[in-house]
Coordinates of C-alpha atoms in Angstrom, one line a residue:
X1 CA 31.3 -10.3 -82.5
X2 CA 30.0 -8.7 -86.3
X3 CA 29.8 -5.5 -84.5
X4 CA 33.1 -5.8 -83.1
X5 CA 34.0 -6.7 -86.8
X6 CA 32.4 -4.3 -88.4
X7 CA 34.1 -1.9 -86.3
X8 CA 37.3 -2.8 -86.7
X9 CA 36.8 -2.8 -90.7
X10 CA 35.5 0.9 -90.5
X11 CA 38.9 1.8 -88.7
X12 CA 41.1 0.5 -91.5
X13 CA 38.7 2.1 -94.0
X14 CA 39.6 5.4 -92.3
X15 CA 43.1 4.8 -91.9
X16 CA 43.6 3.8 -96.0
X17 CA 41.5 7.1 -96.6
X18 CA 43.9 9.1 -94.6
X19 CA 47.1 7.8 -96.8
X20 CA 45.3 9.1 -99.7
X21 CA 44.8 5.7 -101.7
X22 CA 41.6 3.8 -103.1
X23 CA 39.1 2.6 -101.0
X24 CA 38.0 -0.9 -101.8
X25 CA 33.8 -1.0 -102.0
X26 CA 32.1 -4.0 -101.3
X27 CA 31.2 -4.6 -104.5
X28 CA 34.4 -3.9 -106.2
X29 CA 36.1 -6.6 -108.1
X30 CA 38.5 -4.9 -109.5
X31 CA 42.1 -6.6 -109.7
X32 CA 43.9 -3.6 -110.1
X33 CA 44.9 -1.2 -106.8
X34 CA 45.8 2.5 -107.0
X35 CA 48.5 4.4 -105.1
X36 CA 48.9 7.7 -105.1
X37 CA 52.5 9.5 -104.5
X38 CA 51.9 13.0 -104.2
X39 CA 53.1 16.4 -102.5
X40 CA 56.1 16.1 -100.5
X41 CA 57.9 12.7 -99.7
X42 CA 58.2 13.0 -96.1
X43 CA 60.9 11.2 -94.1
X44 CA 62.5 11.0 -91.1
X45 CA 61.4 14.4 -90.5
X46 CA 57.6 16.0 -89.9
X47 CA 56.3 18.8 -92.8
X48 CA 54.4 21.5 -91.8
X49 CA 50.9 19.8 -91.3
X50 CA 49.5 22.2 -94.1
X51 CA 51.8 20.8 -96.9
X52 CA 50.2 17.9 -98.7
X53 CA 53.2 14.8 -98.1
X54 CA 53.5 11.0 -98.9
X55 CA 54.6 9.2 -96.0
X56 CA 57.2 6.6 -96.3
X57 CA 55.8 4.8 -93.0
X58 CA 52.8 4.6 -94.5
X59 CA 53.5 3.4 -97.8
X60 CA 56.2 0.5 -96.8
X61 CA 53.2 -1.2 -95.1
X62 CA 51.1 -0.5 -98.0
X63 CA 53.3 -2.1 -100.7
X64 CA 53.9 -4.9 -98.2
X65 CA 50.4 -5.9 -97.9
X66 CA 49.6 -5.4 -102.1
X67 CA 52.1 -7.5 -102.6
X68 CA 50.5 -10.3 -100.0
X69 CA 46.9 -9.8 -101.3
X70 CA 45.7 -12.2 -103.4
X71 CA 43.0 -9.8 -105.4
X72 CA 45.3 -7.2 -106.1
X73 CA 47.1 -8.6 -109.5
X74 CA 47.9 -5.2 -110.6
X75 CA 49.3 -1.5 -109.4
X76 CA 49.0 1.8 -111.0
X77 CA 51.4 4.2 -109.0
X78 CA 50.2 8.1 -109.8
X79 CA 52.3 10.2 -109.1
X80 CA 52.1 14.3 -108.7
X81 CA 55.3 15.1 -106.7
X82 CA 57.7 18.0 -106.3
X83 CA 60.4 15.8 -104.1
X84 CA 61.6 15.5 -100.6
X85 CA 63.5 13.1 -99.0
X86 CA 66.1 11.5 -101.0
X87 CA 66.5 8.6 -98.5
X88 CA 62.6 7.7 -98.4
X89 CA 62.4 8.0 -101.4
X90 CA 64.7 6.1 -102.6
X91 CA 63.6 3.5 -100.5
X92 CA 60.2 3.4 -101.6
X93 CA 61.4 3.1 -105.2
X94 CA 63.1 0.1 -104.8
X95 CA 60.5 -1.3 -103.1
X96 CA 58.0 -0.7 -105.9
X97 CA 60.5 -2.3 -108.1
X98 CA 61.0 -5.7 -106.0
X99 CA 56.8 -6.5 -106.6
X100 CA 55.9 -9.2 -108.2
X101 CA 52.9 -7.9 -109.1
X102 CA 53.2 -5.7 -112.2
X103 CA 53.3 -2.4 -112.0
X104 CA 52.8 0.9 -114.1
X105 CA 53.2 4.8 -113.0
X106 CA 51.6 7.2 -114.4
X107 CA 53.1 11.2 -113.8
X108 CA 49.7 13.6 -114.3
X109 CA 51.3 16.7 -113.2
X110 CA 55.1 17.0 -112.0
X111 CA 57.9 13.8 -110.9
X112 CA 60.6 16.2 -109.6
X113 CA 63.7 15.4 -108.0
X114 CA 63.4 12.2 -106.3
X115 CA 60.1 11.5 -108.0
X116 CA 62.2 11.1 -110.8
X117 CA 63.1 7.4 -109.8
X118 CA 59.5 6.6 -108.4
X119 CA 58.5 7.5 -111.8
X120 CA 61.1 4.6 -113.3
X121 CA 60.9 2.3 -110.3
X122 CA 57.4 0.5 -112.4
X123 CA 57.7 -1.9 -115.1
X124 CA 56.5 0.6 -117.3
X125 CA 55.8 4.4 -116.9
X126 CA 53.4 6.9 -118.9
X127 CA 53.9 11.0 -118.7
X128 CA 50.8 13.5 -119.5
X129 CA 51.7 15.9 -122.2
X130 CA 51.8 18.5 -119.6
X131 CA 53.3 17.2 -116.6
X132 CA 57.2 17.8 -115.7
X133 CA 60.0 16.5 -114.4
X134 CA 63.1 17.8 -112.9
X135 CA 66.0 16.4 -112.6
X136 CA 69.3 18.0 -110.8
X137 CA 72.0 17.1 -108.1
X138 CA 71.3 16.5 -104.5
X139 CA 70.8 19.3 -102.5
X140 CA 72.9 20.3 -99.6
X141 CA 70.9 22.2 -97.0
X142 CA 72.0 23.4 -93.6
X143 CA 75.0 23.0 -91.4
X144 CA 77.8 21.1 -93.1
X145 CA 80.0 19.3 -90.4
X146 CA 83.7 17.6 -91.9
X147 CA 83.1 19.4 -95.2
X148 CA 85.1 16.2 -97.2
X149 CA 83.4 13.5 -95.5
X150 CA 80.1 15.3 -96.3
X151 CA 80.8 15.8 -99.9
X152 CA 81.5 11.6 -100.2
X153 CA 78.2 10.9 -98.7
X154 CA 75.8 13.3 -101.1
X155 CA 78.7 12.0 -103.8
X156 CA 77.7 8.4 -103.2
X157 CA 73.8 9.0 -102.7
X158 CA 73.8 10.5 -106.4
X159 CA 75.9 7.6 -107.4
X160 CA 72.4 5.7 -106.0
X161 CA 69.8 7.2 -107.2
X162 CA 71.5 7.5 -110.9
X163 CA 72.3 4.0 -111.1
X164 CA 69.0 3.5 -109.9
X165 CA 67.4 5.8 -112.7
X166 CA 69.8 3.9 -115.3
X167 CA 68.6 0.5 -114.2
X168 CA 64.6 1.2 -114.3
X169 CA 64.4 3.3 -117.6
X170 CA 66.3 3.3 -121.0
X171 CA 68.2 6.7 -120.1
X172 CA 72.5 6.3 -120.8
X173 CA 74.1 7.3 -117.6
X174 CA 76.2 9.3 -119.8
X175 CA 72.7 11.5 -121.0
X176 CA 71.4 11.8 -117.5
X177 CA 74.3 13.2 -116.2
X178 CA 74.4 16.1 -118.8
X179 CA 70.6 16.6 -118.0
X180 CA 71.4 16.9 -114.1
X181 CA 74.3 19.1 -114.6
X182 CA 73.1 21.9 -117.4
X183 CA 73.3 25.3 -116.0
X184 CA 71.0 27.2 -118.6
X185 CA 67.4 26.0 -117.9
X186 CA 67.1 26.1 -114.0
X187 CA 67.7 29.5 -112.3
X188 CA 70.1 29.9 -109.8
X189 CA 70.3 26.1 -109.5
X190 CA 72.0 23.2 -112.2
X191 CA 69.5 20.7 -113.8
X192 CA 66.7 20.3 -116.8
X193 CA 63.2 20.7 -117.0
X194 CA 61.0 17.8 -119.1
X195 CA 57.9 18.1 -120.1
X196 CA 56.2 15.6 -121.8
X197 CA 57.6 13.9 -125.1
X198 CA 60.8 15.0 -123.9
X199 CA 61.3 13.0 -120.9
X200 CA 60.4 10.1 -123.4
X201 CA 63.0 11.1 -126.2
X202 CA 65.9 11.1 -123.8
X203 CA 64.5 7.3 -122.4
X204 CA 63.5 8.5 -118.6
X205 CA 59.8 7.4 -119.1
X206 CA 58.1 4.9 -121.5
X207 CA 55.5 6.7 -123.3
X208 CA 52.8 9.9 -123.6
X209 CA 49.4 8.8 -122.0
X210 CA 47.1 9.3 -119.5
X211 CA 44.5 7.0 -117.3
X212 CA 43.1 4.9 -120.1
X213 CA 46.9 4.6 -121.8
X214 CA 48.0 3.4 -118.3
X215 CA 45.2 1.4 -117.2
X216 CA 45.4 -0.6 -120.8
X217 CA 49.0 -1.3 -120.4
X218 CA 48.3 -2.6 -116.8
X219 CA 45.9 -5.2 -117.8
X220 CA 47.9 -6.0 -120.5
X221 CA 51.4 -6.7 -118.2
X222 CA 48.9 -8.9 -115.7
X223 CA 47.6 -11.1 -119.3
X224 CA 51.3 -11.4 -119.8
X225 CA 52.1 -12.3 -116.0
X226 CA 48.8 -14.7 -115.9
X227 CA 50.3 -16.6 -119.3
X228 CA 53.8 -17.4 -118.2
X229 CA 52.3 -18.7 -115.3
X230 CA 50.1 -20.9 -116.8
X231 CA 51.4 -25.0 -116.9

């Protein structure tokens, strides 16, 4: 039966290393997990298996069971994204926001498109100096069938995802807007380009930092969540 066991624990340890996240050790007593988003946000359909993705099958069960273990009283979300699936990601943002467990992001090198949200969806968010982020409209790719009907549905996805971006960050709806609609920064496309400080001026993210910033504010968030819990 402890070889059976043991067995059976090596399998999930190769199956956690294969969604690009932290390994617990043995003697790790850390209370903090980290999850990396990175690459492409893959949805309903397979990338090419030489682009580097995030699943969104494989993080729903992931965020499930962090927020059902016990040990875990903290997340830091690092993200290095250039996009993907608006409808994945999306829905891996809110779920990200509906833990219980707090929560930081931290962007290291780009939160594009709909890593733009994932970047908000955490109680609080820290940007590298150097890393970017993009915002812009949905993109329509492909064939177009009912031309009006199609225009409603990317109409009311944006609607989504900006309310969404409004709700998690201190960004007016009126100021994202203008940044997802400029026409002089992006070539051949509309949207803005952030890098640092900036995408803290206009109120996307919460502050300039990297691993220690992030890492301090975590522990901090889970002294604050351990107090208010106290009798």
């Amino acid at each position: 039966m402890k070889n059976e066991s043991k067995e059976i624990k090596n399998e999930n340890l190769e199956e956690i290393k294969e969604l690009g996240t932290t390994v617990p050790k043995e003697d790790n007593h850390s209370n903090i997990q980290v999850v990396t988003i990175i690459g492409q946000i893959e949805g309903h359909n397979v990338q090419p298996p030489q682009n580097k993705t995030t699943k969104y099958e494989h993080m729903i069960p992931e965020i499930i069971n962090l927020e059902q273990n016990d040990n875990v009283e903290g997340i830091l979300f690092v993200l290095n994204t250039v996009g993907g699936d608006v409808e994945a990601g999306l829905a891996i943002a809110e779920m990200i926001r509906s833990l219980s467990k707090p929560t930081v992001s931290l962007v290291i090198g780009g939160g594009h498109s709909i890593g733009v949200p994932l970047a908000t969806s955490s109680d609080y968010s820290f940007i590298c100096p150097s890393a970017t982020m993009i915002i812009h409209p949905i993109r329509m790719n492909g064939l177009i069938i009912g031309v009006p009907q199609t225009f409603e549905y990317f109409n009311k996805m944006q609607e989504r995802i900006n309310d969404f971006v409004v709700r998690t960050s201190n960004i007016k709806k009126e100021k994202l807007n203008e940044l997802m609609l400029q026409t002089d920064e992006l070539l051949n496309d509309m949207g803005t380009i952030l890098i640092g400080e900036e995408a803290v001026k206009c109120g996307l993210i919460n502050e300039v930092g990297g691993v220690k910033d992030a890492l301090n504010k975590l522990n901090e968030l889970i002294a604050d969540s351990k107090e208010q819990l106290r009798p």
